[in-house]
Structure formats: C-alpha cells, structure tokens
Amino acid sequence: MSLCPLCERQLLRTGAYLPSSDYDGQWFTFAICADCRQRQARLPRQARQRQDITAAHKVIKRPDRYEVSIWQSGDEAKLYARLSADALLRSAPPGAAPARARPDADGIIGSK
C-alpha cells in the first residue's frame, strides 16, 4: 500500500493529488491523505508550499513508496489534479467538512 509523503502513514483515503515535476522536467502527480489535506487547508500558503515541496522531493527520491502518476506535460498533470480535486469533493463522506480548493494546485509546486 502507498504512503502519504507528508505524514508517512498509509494512504487510506486520498485527500488531494498534487502536480509537480522532477529534476529532469518530467511531470507527475502524487497523492496526499485526507487528514494532511485538511490540516494543510488551515496553514498559511507559504507553509503549505514548503510542505508540498518537501513532499515532492520525497516522491522524486522514492517513487515506489507513493501513489504517483506520470504525465507527458504539465498541463495534463495540472488538469488531472484539478479534476481529481473536484471528484474528491463530490465523493466526500456525508457530514465531512468541505475542503477548500487548493489555490496553488494549478502551477508547479512552490512556483507561487
């Protein structure tokens, strides 16, 4: 089973897919757990971006440990992350607090 790159626990319920690129420019998306997603929603943008960058570096170093999808372009990765976020919001369990949309999910992690 995959791990969440933020908390390093098993990824039982996906909270978001984040787009990023590796050092060679290969685009990918990776999953973070729902608990980390909700925790990050309360953080200031700069702190959230630092965590996203750290998580992306972990995924680049050990992609076999995490849920990763490889994409041909940044547009594909960003679109997948955006559409997945919409689908995850619709499939949230009843009574769950709605998560805010990630304002930085449409760019390279840490680019803004």
PDB file of N, CA and C in Angstrom:
ATOM      1  N   MET A   1       0.835  -1.179   0.000  1.00  0.00           N
ATOM      2  CA  MET A   1       0.000   0.000   0.000  1.00  0.00           C
ATOM      3  C   MET A   1       0.883   1.247   0.000  1.00  0.00           C
ATOM      4  N   SER A   2       0.417   2.289  -0.641  1.00  0.00           N
ATOM      5  CA  SER A   2       1.156   3.544  -0.753  1.00  0.00           C
ATOM      6  C   SER A   2       1.137   4.320   0.558  1.00  0.00           C
ATOM      7  N   LEU A   3       2.085   5.223   0.672  1.00  0.00           N
ATOM      8  CA  LEU A   3       2.177   6.097   1.831  1.00  0.00           C
ATOM      9  C   LEU A   3       1.855   7.532   1.433  1.00  0.00           C
ATOM     10  N   CYS A   4       1.478   8.331   2.408  1.00  0.00           N
ATOM     11  CA  CYS A   4       1.326   9.772   2.207  1.00  0.00           C
ATOM     12  C   CYS A   4       2.718  10.383   2.393  1.00  0.00           C
ATOM     13  N   PRO A   5       3.216  11.177   1.445  1.00  0.00           N
ATOM     14  CA  PRO A   5       4.561  11.736   1.594  1.00  0.00           C
ATOM     15  C   PRO A   5       4.674  12.811   2.676  1.00  0.00           C
ATOM     16  N   LEU A   6       3.564  13.306   3.179  1.00  0.00           N
ATOM     17  CA  LEU A   6       3.617  14.320   4.236  1.00  0.00           C
ATOM     18  C   LEU A   6       3.722  13.696   5.620  1.00  0.00           C
ATOM     19  N   CYS A   7       2.848  12.739   5.933  1.00  0.00           N
ATOM     20  CA  CYS A   7       2.824  12.151   7.275  1.00  0.00           C
ATOM     21  C   CYS A   7       3.469  10.764   7.327  1.00  0.00           C
ATOM     22  N   GLU A   8       3.757  10.178   6.165  1.00  0.00           N
ATOM     23  CA  GLU A   8       4.384   8.857   6.054  1.00  0.00           C
ATOM     24  C   GLU A   8       3.517   7.729   6.602  1.00  0.00           C
ATOM     25  N   ARG A   9       2.201   7.962   6.744  1.00  0.00           N
ATOM     26  CA  ARG A   9       1.277   6.895   7.126  1.00  0.00           C
ATOM     27  C   ARG A   9       0.666   6.301   5.865  1.00  0.00           C
ATOM     28  N   GLN A  10       0.030   5.133   6.015  1.00  0.00           N
ATOM     29  CA  GLN A  10      -0.611   4.506   4.865  1.00  0.00           C
ATOM     30  C   GLN A  10      -1.679   5.420   4.295  1.00  0.00           C
ATOM     31  N   LEU A  11      -1.759   5.433   2.980  1.00  0.00           N
ATOM     32  CA  LEU A  11      -2.718   6.275   2.274  1.00  0.00           C
ATOM     33  C   LEU A  11      -4.045   5.528   2.204  1.00  0.00           C
ATOM     34  N   LEU A  12      -4.869   5.706   3.239  1.00  0.00           N
ATOM     35  CA  LEU A  12      -6.153   5.013   3.307  1.00  0.00           C
ATOM     36  C   LEU A  12      -7.229   5.746   2.517  1.00  0.00           C
ATOM     37  N   ARG A  13      -7.201   7.078   2.578  1.00  0.00           N
ATOM     38  CA  ARG A  13      -8.192   7.881   1.863  1.00  0.00           C
ATOM     39  C   ARG A  13      -7.467   9.069   1.248  1.00  0.00           C
ATOM     40  N   THR A  14      -7.510   9.175  -0.064  1.00  0.00           N
ATOM     41  CA  THR A  14      -6.829  10.252  -0.767  1.00  0.00           C
ATOM     42  C   THR A  14      -7.551  11.573  -0.541  1.00  0.00           C
ATOM     43  N   GLY A  15      -6.785  12.602  -0.208  1.00  0.00           N
ATOM     44  CA  GLY A  15      -7.359  13.922   0.018  1.00  0.00           C
ATOM     45  C   GLY A  15      -7.122  14.867  -1.135  1.00  0.00           C
ATOM     46  N   ALA A  16      -6.014  14.676  -1.857  1.00  0.00           N
ATOM     47  CA  ALA A  16      -5.697  15.541  -2.997  1.00  0.00           C
ATOM     48  C   ALA A  16      -4.594  14.898  -3.821  1.00  0.00           C
ATOM     49  N   TYR A  17      -4.540  15.284  -5.085  1.00  0.00           N
ATOM     50  CA  TYR A  17      -3.436  14.935  -5.971  1.00  0.00           C
ATOM     51  C   TYR A  17      -2.714  16.228  -6.302  1.00  0.00           C
ATOM     52  N   LEU A  18      -1.404  16.247  -6.117  1.00  0.00           N
ATOM     53  CA  LEU A  18      -0.621  17.451  -6.349  1.00  0.00           C
ATOM     54  C   LEU A  18       0.260  17.279  -7.575  1.00  0.00           C
ATOM     55  N   PRO A  19       0.284  18.266  -8.478  1.00  0.00           N
ATOM     56  CA  PRO A  19       1.162  18.189  -9.645  1.00  0.00           C
ATOM     57  C   PRO A  19       2.552  18.718  -9.307  1.00  0.00           C
ATOM     58  N   SER A  20       3.562  18.144  -9.919  1.00  0.00           N
ATOM     59  CA  SER A  20       4.930  18.613  -9.742  1.00  0.00           C
ATOM     60  C   SER A  20       5.766  18.089 -10.900  1.00  0.00           C
ATOM     61  N   SER A  21       7.009  18.530 -10.972  1.00  0.00           N
ATOM     62  CA  SER A  21       7.923  17.983 -11.973  1.00  0.00           C
ATOM     63  C   SER A  21       9.225  17.620 -11.278  1.00  0.00           C
ATOM     64  N   ASP A  22       9.905  16.622 -11.835  1.00  0.00           N
ATOM     65  CA  ASP A  22      11.166  16.204 -11.233  1.00  0.00           C
ATOM     66  C   ASP A  22      12.306  17.063 -11.775  1.00  0.00           C
ATOM     67  N   TYR A  23      13.530  16.696 -11.446  1.00  0.00           N
ATOM     68  CA  TYR A  23      14.691  17.499 -11.805  1.00  0.00           C
ATOM     69  C   TYR A  23      14.960  17.503 -13.307  1.00  0.00           C
ATOM     70  N   ASP A  24      14.426  16.518 -14.024  1.00  0.00           N
ATOM     71  CA  ASP A  24      14.604  16.441 -15.474  1.00  0.00           C
ATOM     72  C   ASP A  24      13.438  17.041 -16.241  1.00  0.00           C
ATOM     73  N   GLY A  25      12.452  17.577 -15.540  1.00  0.00           N
ATOM     74  CA  GLY A  25      11.295  18.183 -16.197  1.00  0.00           C
ATOM     75  C   GLY A  25      10.154  17.218 -16.467  1.00  0.00           C
ATOM     76  N   GLN A  26      10.227  15.986 -15.961  1.00  0.00           N
ATOM     77  CA  GLN A  26       9.138  15.014 -16.128  1.00  0.00           C
ATOM     78  C   GLN A  26       8.028  15.342 -15.140  1.00  0.00           C
ATOM     79  N   TRP A  27       6.814  15.522 -15.657  1.00  0.00           N
ATOM     80  CA  TRP A  27       5.675  15.885 -14.817  1.00  0.00           C
ATOM     81  C   TRP A  27       5.030  14.654 -14.214  1.00  0.00           C
ATOM     82  N   PHE A  28       4.550  14.801 -12.990  1.00  0.00           N
ATOM     83  CA  PHE A  28       3.853  13.724 -12.299  1.00  0.00           C
ATOM     84  C   PHE A  28       2.866  14.325 -11.309  1.00  0.00           C
ATOM     85  N   THR A  29       1.934  13.488 -10.852  1.00  0.00           N
ATOM     86  CA  THR A  29       1.057  13.864  -9.747  1.00  0.00           C
ATOM     87  C   THR A  29       1.255  12.830  -8.649  1.00  0.00           C
ATOM     88  N   PHE A  30       1.084  13.268  -7.418  1.00  0.00           N
ATOM     89  CA  PHE A  30       1.173  12.350  -6.291  1.00  0.00           C
ATOM     90  C   PHE A  30       0.045  12.653  -5.318  1.00  0.00           C
ATOM     91  N   ALA A  31      -0.340  11.629  -4.576  1.00  0.00           N
ATOM     92  CA  ALA A  31      -1.476  11.738  -3.661  1.00  0.00           C
ATOM     93  C   ALA A  31      -1.003  12.061  -2.254  1.00  0.00           C
ATOM     94  N   ILE A  32      -1.819  12.873  -1.556  1.00  0.00           N
ATOM     95  CA  ILE A  32      -1.638  13.068  -0.123  1.00  0.00           C
ATOM     96  C   ILE A  32      -2.929  12.617   0.556  1.00  0.00           C
ATOM     97  N   CYS A  33      -2.834  12.251   1.825  1.00  0.00           N
ATOM     98  CA  CYS A  33      -4.006  11.715   2.520  1.00  0.00           C
ATOM     99  C   CYS A  33      -4.993  12.827   2.883  1.00  0.00           C
ATOM    100  N   ALA A  34      -6.216  12.428   3.181  1.00  0.00           N
ATOM    101  CA  ALA A  34      -7.278  13.379   3.503  1.00  0.00           C
ATOM    102  C   ALA A  34      -6.971  14.145   4.789  1.00  0.00           C
ATOM    103  N   ASP A  35      -6.356  13.488   5.762  1.00  0.00           N
ATOM    104  CA  ASP A  35      -6.018  14.175   7.014  1.00  0.00           C
ATOM    105  C   ASP A  35      -4.997  15.289   6.775  1.00  0.00           C
ATOM    106  N   CYS A  36      -3.979  14.997   5.978  1.00  0.00           N
ATOM    107  CA  CYS A  36      -2.974  16.024   5.673  1.00  0.00           C
ATOM    108  C   CYS A  36      -3.585  17.149   4.847  1.00  0.00           C
ATOM    109  N   ARG A  37      -4.483  16.806   3.955  1.00  0.00           N
ATOM    110  CA  ARG A  37      -5.149  17.821   3.135  1.00  0.00           C
ATOM    111  C   ARG A  37      -5.954  18.776   4.009  1.00  0.00           C
ATOM    112  N   GLN A  38      -6.693  18.240   4.967  1.00  0.00           N
ATOM    113  CA  GLN A  38      -7.476  19.095   5.860  1.00  0.00           C
ATOM    114  C   GLN A  38      -6.568  19.926   6.763  1.00  0.00           C
ATOM    115  N   ARG A  39      -5.482  19.337   7.233  1.00  0.00           N
ATOM    116  CA  ARG A  39      -4.543  20.077   8.068  1.00  0.00           C
ATOM    117  C   ARG A  39      -3.899  21.207   7.268  1.00  0.00           C
ATOM    118  N   GLN A  40      -3.528  20.927   6.019  1.00  0.00           N
ATOM    119  CA  GLN A  40      -2.902  21.944   5.182  1.00  0.00           C
ATOM    120  C   GLN A  40      -3.859  23.086   4.842  1.00  0.00           C
ATOM    121  N   ALA A  41      -5.143  22.803   4.788  1.00  0.00           N
ATOM    122  CA  ALA A  41      -6.118  23.846   4.457  1.00  0.00           C
ATOM    123  C   ALA A  41      -6.115  24.956   5.505  1.00  0.00           C
ATOM    124  N   ARG A  42      -5.676  24.652   6.711  1.00  0.00           N
ATOM    125  CA  ARG A  42      -5.633  25.649   7.785  1.00  0.00           C
ATOM    126  C   ARG A  42      -4.297  26.387   7.859  1.00  0.00           C
ATOM    127  N   LEU A  43      -3.318  25.948   7.086  1.00  0.00           N
ATOM    128  CA  LEU A  43      -1.994  26.572   7.135  1.00  0.00           C
ATOM    129  C   LEU A  43      -1.922  27.791   6.221  1.00  0.00           C
ATOM    130  N   PRO A  44      -1.023  28.726   6.524  1.00  0.00           N
ATOM    131  CA  PRO A  44      -0.775  29.815   5.578  1.00  0.00           C
ATOM    132  C   PRO A  44      -0.185  29.252   4.284  1.00  0.00           C
ATOM    133  N   ARG A  45      -0.385  29.966   3.214  1.00  0.00           N
ATOM    134  CA  ARG A  45       0.029  29.490   1.887  1.00  0.00           C
ATOM    135  C   ARG A  45       1.516  29.139   1.833  1.00  0.00           C
ATOM    136  N   GLN A  46       2.362  29.981   2.408  1.00  0.00           N
ATOM    137  CA  GLN A  46       3.796  29.742   2.343  1.00  0.00           C
ATOM    138  C   GLN A  46       4.191  28.452   3.073  1.00  0.00           C
ATOM    139  N   ALA A  47       3.606  28.195   4.209  1.00  0.00           N
ATOM    140  CA  ALA A  47       3.900  26.962   4.951  1.00  0.00           C
ATOM    141  C   ALA A  47       3.417  25.745   4.172  1.00  0.00           C
ATOM    142  N   ARG A  48       2.247  25.855   3.552  1.00  0.00           N
ATOM    143  CA  ARG A  48       1.707  24.757   2.747  1.00  0.00           C
ATOM    144  C   ARG A  48       2.625  24.470   1.559  1.00  0.00           C
ATOM    145  N   GLN A  49       3.135  25.517   0.914  1.00  0.00           N
ATOM    146  CA  GLN A  49       4.027  25.327  -0.224  1.00  0.00           C
ATOM    147  C   GLN A  49       5.332  24.656   0.191  1.00  0.00           C
ATOM    148  N   ARG A  50       5.871  25.039   1.346  1.00  0.00           N
ATOM    149  CA  ARG A  50       7.098  24.390   1.832  1.00  0.00           C
ATOM    150  C   ARG A  50       6.869  22.900   2.051  1.00  0.00           C
ATOM    151  N   GLN A  51       5.720  22.550   2.625  1.00  0.00           N
ATOM    152  CA  GLN A  51       5.405  21.137   2.840  1.00  0.00           C
ATOM    153  C   GLN A  51       5.234  20.408   1.511  1.00  0.00           C
ATOM    154  N   ASP A  52       4.592  21.058   0.543  1.00  0.00           N
ATOM    155  CA  ASP A  52       4.404  20.444  -0.773  1.00  0.00           C
ATOM    156  C   ASP A  52       5.743  20.187  -1.460  1.00  0.00           C
ATOM    157  N   ILE A  53       6.666  21.134  -1.350  1.00  0.00           N
ATOM    158  CA  ILE A  53       7.987  20.973  -1.961  1.00  0.00           C
ATOM    159  C   ILE A  53       8.731  19.813  -1.304  1.00  0.00           C
ATOM    160  N   THR A  54       8.685  19.742   0.018  1.00  0.00           N
ATOM    161  CA  THR A  54       9.332  18.645   0.741  1.00  0.00           C
ATOM    162  C   THR A  54       8.731  17.304   0.333  1.00  0.00           C
ATOM    163  N   ALA A  55       7.404  17.252   0.226  1.00  0.00           N
ATOM    164  CA  ALA A  55       6.731  16.014  -0.187  1.00  0.00           C
ATOM    165  C   ALA A  55       7.140  15.627  -1.602  1.00  0.00           C
ATOM    166  N   ALA A  56       7.216  16.601  -2.503  1.00  0.00           N
ATOM    167  CA  ALA A  56       7.608  16.311  -3.889  1.00  0.00           C
ATOM    168  C   ALA A  56       9.023  15.738  -3.944  1.00  0.00           C
ATOM    169  N   HIS A  57       9.941  16.274  -3.141  1.00  0.00           N
ATOM    170  CA  HIS A  57      11.308  15.742  -3.107  1.00  0.00           C
ATOM    171  C   HIS A  57      11.333  14.301  -2.601  1.00  0.00           C
ATOM    172  N   LYS A  58      10.502  14.000  -1.606  1.00  0.00           N
ATOM    173  CA  LYS A  58      10.409  12.617  -1.120  1.00  0.00           C
ATOM    174  C   LYS A  58       9.919  11.687  -2.223  1.00  0.00           C
ATOM    175  N   VAL A  59       8.913  12.141  -2.971  1.00  0.00           N
ATOM    176  CA  VAL A  59       8.347  11.322  -4.049  1.00  0.00           C
ATOM    177  C   VAL A  59       9.385  11.105  -5.144  1.00  0.00           C
ATOM    178  N   ILE A  60      10.144  12.140  -5.477  1.00  0.00           N
ATOM    179  CA  ILE A  60      11.174  12.015  -6.514  1.00  0.00           C
ATOM    180  C   ILE A  60      12.238  11.001  -6.092  1.00  0.00           C
ATOM    181  N   LYS A  61      12.623  11.023  -4.825  1.00  0.00           N
ATOM    182  CA  LYS A  61      13.667  10.111  -4.344  1.00  0.00           C
ATOM    183  C   LYS A  61      13.202   8.663  -4.254  1.00  0.00           C
ATOM    184  N   ARG A  62      11.949   8.436  -3.838  1.00  0.00           N
ATOM    185  CA  ARG A  62      11.440   7.080  -3.633  1.00  0.00           C
ATOM    186  C   ARG A  62      10.038   6.929  -4.219  1.00  0.00           C
ATOM    187  N   PRO A  63       9.859   6.984  -5.542  1.00  0.00           N
ATOM    188  CA  PRO A  63       8.515   6.928  -6.134  1.00  0.00           C
ATOM    189  C   PRO A  63       7.787   5.609  -5.884  1.00  0.00           C
ATOM    190  N   ASP A  64       8.517   4.542  -5.587  1.00  0.00           N
ATOM    191  CA  ASP A  64       7.885   3.247  -5.346  1.00  0.00           C
ATOM    192  C   ASP A  64       7.074   3.225  -4.048  1.00  0.00           C
ATOM    193  N   ARG A  65       7.312   4.148  -3.138  1.00  0.00           N
ATOM    194  CA  ARG A  65       6.609   4.181  -1.852  1.00  0.00           C
ATOM    195  C   ARG A  65       5.291   4.949  -1.910  1.00  0.00           C
ATOM    196  N   TYR A  66       5.075   5.716  -2.976  1.00  0.00           N
ATOM    197  CA  TYR A  66       3.943   6.635  -3.019  1.00  0.00           C
ATOM    198  C   TYR A  66       3.066   6.381  -4.241  1.00  0.00           C
ATOM    199  N   GLU A  67       1.853   6.931  -4.209  1.00  0.00           N
ATOM    200  CA  GLU A  67       0.937   6.828  -5.347  1.00  0.00           C
ATOM    201  C   GLU A  67       1.297   7.934  -6.340  1.00  0.00           C
ATOM    202  N   VAL A  68       1.907   7.541  -7.465  1.00  0.00           N
ATOM    203  CA  VAL A  68       2.422   8.503  -8.439  1.00  0.00           C
ATOM    204  C   VAL A  68       1.879   8.170  -9.824  1.00  0.00           C
ATOM    205  N   SER A  69       1.503   9.208 -10.566  1.00  0.00           N
ATOM    206  CA  SER A  69       1.113   9.064 -11.972  1.00  0.00           C
ATOM    207  C   SER A  69       2.023   9.963 -12.799  1.00  0.00           C
ATOM    208  N   ILE A  70       2.552   9.429 -13.885  1.00  0.00           N
ATOM    209  CA  ILE A  70       3.463  10.166 -14.762  1.00  0.00           C
ATOM    210  C   ILE A  70       2.661  10.761 -15.916  1.00  0.00           C
ATOM    211  N   TRP A  71       2.999  11.997 -16.311  1.00  0.00           N
ATOM    212  CA  TRP A  71       2.285  12.698 -17.380  1.00  0.00           C
ATOM    213  C   TRP A  71       3.270  13.230 -18.411  1.00  0.00           C
ATOM    214  N   GLN A  72       2.785  13.426 -19.629  1.00  0.00           N
ATOM    215  CA  GLN A  72       3.621  13.928 -20.714  1.00  0.00           C
ATOM    216  C   GLN A  72       3.887  15.426 -20.605  1.00  0.00           C
ATOM    217  N   SER A  73       2.937  16.158 -20.035  1.00  0.00           N
ATOM    218  CA  SER A  73       3.103  17.611 -19.954  1.00  0.00           C
ATOM    219  C   SER A  73       2.575  18.132 -18.622  1.00  0.00           C
ATOM    220  N   GLY A  74       2.960  19.347 -18.318  1.00  0.00           N
ATOM    221  CA  GLY A  74       2.474  19.993 -17.113  1.00  0.00           C
ATOM    222  C   GLY A  74       0.987  20.241 -17.158  1.00  0.00           C
ATOM    223  N   ASP A  75       0.474  20.531 -18.359  1.00  0.00           N
ATOM    224  CA  ASP A  75      -0.962  20.774 -18.493  1.00  0.00           C
ATOM    225  C   ASP A  75      -1.769  19.533 -18.122  1.00  0.00           C
ATOM    226  N   GLU A  76      -1.302  18.357 -18.558  1.00  0.00           N
ATOM    227  CA  GLU A  76      -2.000  17.114 -18.218  1.00  0.00           C
ATOM    228  C   GLU A  76      -1.992  16.883 -16.707  1.00  0.00           C
ATOM    229  N   ALA A  77      -0.844  17.083 -16.079  1.00  0.00           N
ATOM    230  CA  ALA A  77      -0.726  16.867 -14.634  1.00  0.00           C
ATOM    231  C   ALA A  77      -1.621  17.830 -13.865  1.00  0.00           C
ATOM    232  N   LYS A  78      -1.619  19.092 -14.264  1.00  0.00           N
ATOM    233  CA  LYS A  78      -2.440  20.099 -13.583  1.00  0.00           C
ATOM    234  C   LYS A  78      -3.929  19.825 -13.775  1.00  0.00           C
ATOM    235  N   LEU A  79      -4.304  19.422 -14.996  1.00  0.00           N
ATOM    236  CA  LEU A  79      -5.709  19.116 -15.267  1.00  0.00           C
ATOM    237  C   LEU A  79      -6.164  17.913 -14.443  1.00  0.00           C
ATOM    238  N   TYR A  80      -5.333  16.877 -14.386  1.00  0.00           N
ATOM    239  CA  TYR A  80      -5.675  15.702 -13.589  1.00  0.00           C
ATOM    240  C   TYR A  80      -5.855  16.079 -12.116  1.00  0.00           C
ATOM    241  N   ALA A  81      -4.949  16.894 -11.586  1.00  0.00           N
ATOM    242  CA  ALA A  81      -5.050  17.308 -10.186  1.00  0.00           C
ATOM    243  C   ALA A  81      -6.326  18.103  -9.948  1.00  0.00           C
ATOM    244  N   ARG A  82      -6.673  18.985 -10.866  1.00  0.00           N
ATOM    245  CA  ARG A  82      -7.876  19.814 -10.710  1.00  0.00           C
ATOM    246  C   ARG A  82      -9.142  18.960 -10.793  1.00  0.00           C
ATOM    247  N   LEU A  83      -9.216  18.072 -11.793  1.00  0.00           N
ATOM    248  CA  LEU A  83     -10.398  17.219 -11.938  1.00  0.00           C
ATOM    249  C   LEU A  83     -10.520  16.238 -10.773  1.00  0.00           C
ATOM    250  N   SER A  84      -9.401  15.736 -10.303  1.00  0.00           N
ATOM    251  CA  SER A  84      -9.426  14.830  -9.153  1.00  0.00           C
ATOM    252  C   SER A  84      -9.902  15.550  -7.905  1.00  0.00           C
ATOM    253  N   ALA A  85      -9.497  16.801  -7.735  1.00  0.00           N
ATOM    254  CA  ALA A  85      -9.944  17.579  -6.573  1.00  0.00           C
ATOM    255  C   ALA A  85     -11.456  17.737  -6.598  1.00  0.00           C
ATOM    256  N   ASP A  86     -12.012  18.030  -7.776  1.00  0.00           N
ATOM    257  CA  ASP A  86     -13.466  18.163  -7.896  1.00  0.00           C
ATOM    258  C   ASP A  86     -14.160  16.846  -7.570  1.00  0.00           C
ATOM    259  N   ALA A  87     -13.618  15.738  -8.084  1.00  0.00           N
ATOM    260  CA  ALA A  87     -14.225  14.425  -7.840  1.00  0.00           C
ATOM    261  C   ALA A  87     -14.124  14.042  -6.364  1.00  0.00           C
ATOM    262  N   LEU A  88     -13.002  14.347  -5.730  1.00  0.00           N
ATOM    263  CA  LEU A  88     -12.835  14.029  -4.312  1.00  0.00           C
ATOM    264  C   LEU A  88     -13.798  14.835  -3.452  1.00  0.00           C
ATOM    265  N   LEU A  89     -14.053  16.079  -3.822  1.00  0.00           N
ATOM    266  CA  LEU A  89     -15.013  16.893  -3.071  1.00  0.00           C
ATOM    267  C   LEU A  89     -16.417  16.317  -3.179  1.00  0.00           C
ATOM    268  N   ARG A  90     -16.774  15.839  -4.369  1.00  0.00           N
ATOM    269  CA  ARG A  90     -18.112  15.267  -4.567  1.00  0.00           C
ATOM    270  C   ARG A  90     -18.269  13.939  -3.842  1.00  0.00           C
ATOM    271  N   SER A  91     -17.184  13.195  -3.678  1.00  0.00           N
ATOM    272  CA  SER A  91     -17.283  11.871  -3.063  1.00  0.00           C
ATOM    273  C   SER A  91     -16.973  11.887  -1.566  1.00  0.00           C
ATOM    274  N   ALA A  92     -16.868  13.065  -0.972  1.00  0.00           N
ATOM    275  CA  ALA A  92     -16.582  13.150   0.465  1.00  0.00           C
ATOM    276  C   ALA A  92     -17.723  12.519   1.252  1.00  0.00           C
ATOM    277  N   PRO A  93     -17.413  11.861   2.367  1.00  0.00           N
ATOM    278  CA  PRO A  93     -18.464  11.227   3.166  1.00  0.00           C
ATOM    279  C   PRO A  93     -19.432  12.268   3.727  1.00  0.00           C
ATOM    280  N   PRO A  94     -20.687  11.873   3.955  1.00  0.00           N
ATOM    281  CA  PRO A  94     -21.669  12.812   4.495  1.00  0.00           C
ATOM    282  C   PRO A  94     -21.208  13.368   5.842  1.00  0.00           C
ATOM    283  N   GLY A  95     -21.408  14.649   6.023  1.00  0.00           N
ATOM    284  CA  GLY A  95     -21.025  15.293   7.270  1.00  0.00           C
ATOM    285  C   GLY A  95     -19.584  15.754   7.316  1.00  0.00           C
ATOM    286  N   ALA A  96     -18.796  15.404   6.303  1.00  0.00           N
ATOM    287  CA  ALA A  96     -17.402  15.841   6.281  1.00  0.00           C
ATOM    288  C   ALA A  96     -17.346  17.313   5.909  1.00  0.00           C
ATOM    289  N   ALA A  97     -16.439  18.007   6.534  1.00  0.00           N
ATOM    290  CA  ALA A  97     -16.287  19.429   6.217  1.00  0.00           C
ATOM    291  C   ALA A  97     -15.710  19.560   4.816  1.00  0.00           C
ATOM    292  N   PRO A  98     -16.290  20.414   3.978  1.00  0.00           N
ATOM    293  CA  PRO A  98     -15.757  20.569   2.627  1.00  0.00           C
ATOM    294  C   PRO A  98     -14.377  21.213   2.667  1.00  0.00           C
ATOM    295  N   ALA A  99     -13.466  20.650   1.917  1.00  0.00           N
ATOM    296  CA  ALA A  99     -12.119  21.208   1.847  1.00  0.00           C
ATOM    297  C   ALA A  99     -12.096  22.336   0.827  1.00  0.00           C
ATOM    298  N   ARG A 100     -11.297  23.352   1.116  1.00  0.00           N
ATOM    299  CA  ARG A 100     -11.160  24.447   0.159  1.00  0.00           C
ATOM    300  C   ARG A 100     -10.335  23.972  -1.026  1.00  0.00           C
ATOM    301  N   ALA A 101     -10.624  24.531  -2.183  1.00  0.00           N
ATOM    302  CA  ALA A 101      -9.827  24.202  -3.364  1.00  0.00           C
ATOM    303  C   ALA A 101      -8.428  24.771  -3.166  1.00  0.00           C
ATOM    304  N   ARG A 102      -7.417  24.046  -3.602  1.00  0.00           N
ATOM    305  CA  ARG A 102      -6.036  24.499  -3.456  1.00  0.00           C
ATOM    306  C   ARG A 102      -5.774  25.621  -4.450  1.00  0.00           C
ATOM    307  N   PRO A 103      -5.500  26.823  -3.993  1.00  0.00           N
ATOM    308  CA  PRO A 103      -5.256  27.909  -4.931  1.00  0.00           C
ATOM    309  C   PRO A 103      -3.965  27.734  -5.707  1.00  0.00           C
ATOM    310  N   ASP A 104      -3.028  26.921  -5.209  1.00  0.00           N
ATOM    311  CA  ASP A 104      -1.761  26.748  -5.894  1.00  0.00           C
ATOM    312  C   ASP A 104      -1.682  25.425  -6.652  1.00  0.00           C
ATOM    313  N   ALA A 105      -2.805  24.733  -6.828  1.00  0.00           N
ATOM    314  CA  ALA A 105      -2.790  23.421  -7.481  1.00  0.00           C
ATOM    315  C   ALA A 105      -2.653  23.530  -8.992  1.00  0.00           C
ATOM    316  N   ASP A 106      -2.716  24.737  -9.546  1.00  0.00           N
ATOM    317  CA  ASP A 106      -2.632  24.861 -10.997  1.00  0.00           C
ATOM    318  C   ASP A 106      -1.233  25.249 -11.464  1.00  0.00           C
ATOM    319  N   GLY A 107      -0.248  25.179 -10.599  1.00  0.00           N
ATOM    320  CA  GLY A 107       1.108  25.517 -11.004  1.00  0.00           C
ATOM    321  C   GLY A 107       2.104  24.541 -10.436  1.00  0.00           C
ATOM    322  N   ILE A 108       3.359  24.763 -10.771  1.00  0.00           N
ATOM    323  CA  ILE A 108       4.420  23.929 -10.227  1.00  0.00           C
ATOM    324  C   ILE A 108       4.441  24.138  -8.724  1.00  0.00           C
ATOM    325  N   ILE A 109       4.630  23.086  -7.995  1.00  0.00           N
ATOM    326  CA  ILE A 109       4.647  23.200  -6.539  1.00  0.00           C
ATOM    327  C   ILE A 109       5.762  24.159  -6.146  1.00  0.00           C
ATOM    328  N   GLY A 110       5.387  25.147  -5.357  1.00  0.00           N
ATOM    329  CA  GLY A 110       6.359  26.126  -4.900  1.00  0.00           C
ATOM    330  C   GLY A 110       6.648  27.226  -5.896  1.00  0.00           C
ATOM    331  N   SER A 111       5.894  27.304  -6.999  1.00  0.00           N
ATOM    332  CA  SER A 111       6.179  28.300  -8.024  1.00  0.00           C
ATOM    333  C   SER A 111       5.587  29.655  -7.706  1.00  0.00           C
ATOM    334  N   LYS A 112       4.638  29.702  -6.789  1.00  0.00           N
ATOM    335  CA  LYS A 112       3.991  30.983  -6.491  1.00  0.00           C
ATOM    336  C   LYS A 112       4.430  31.511  -5.160  1.00  0.00           C
TER     337      LYS A 112
END
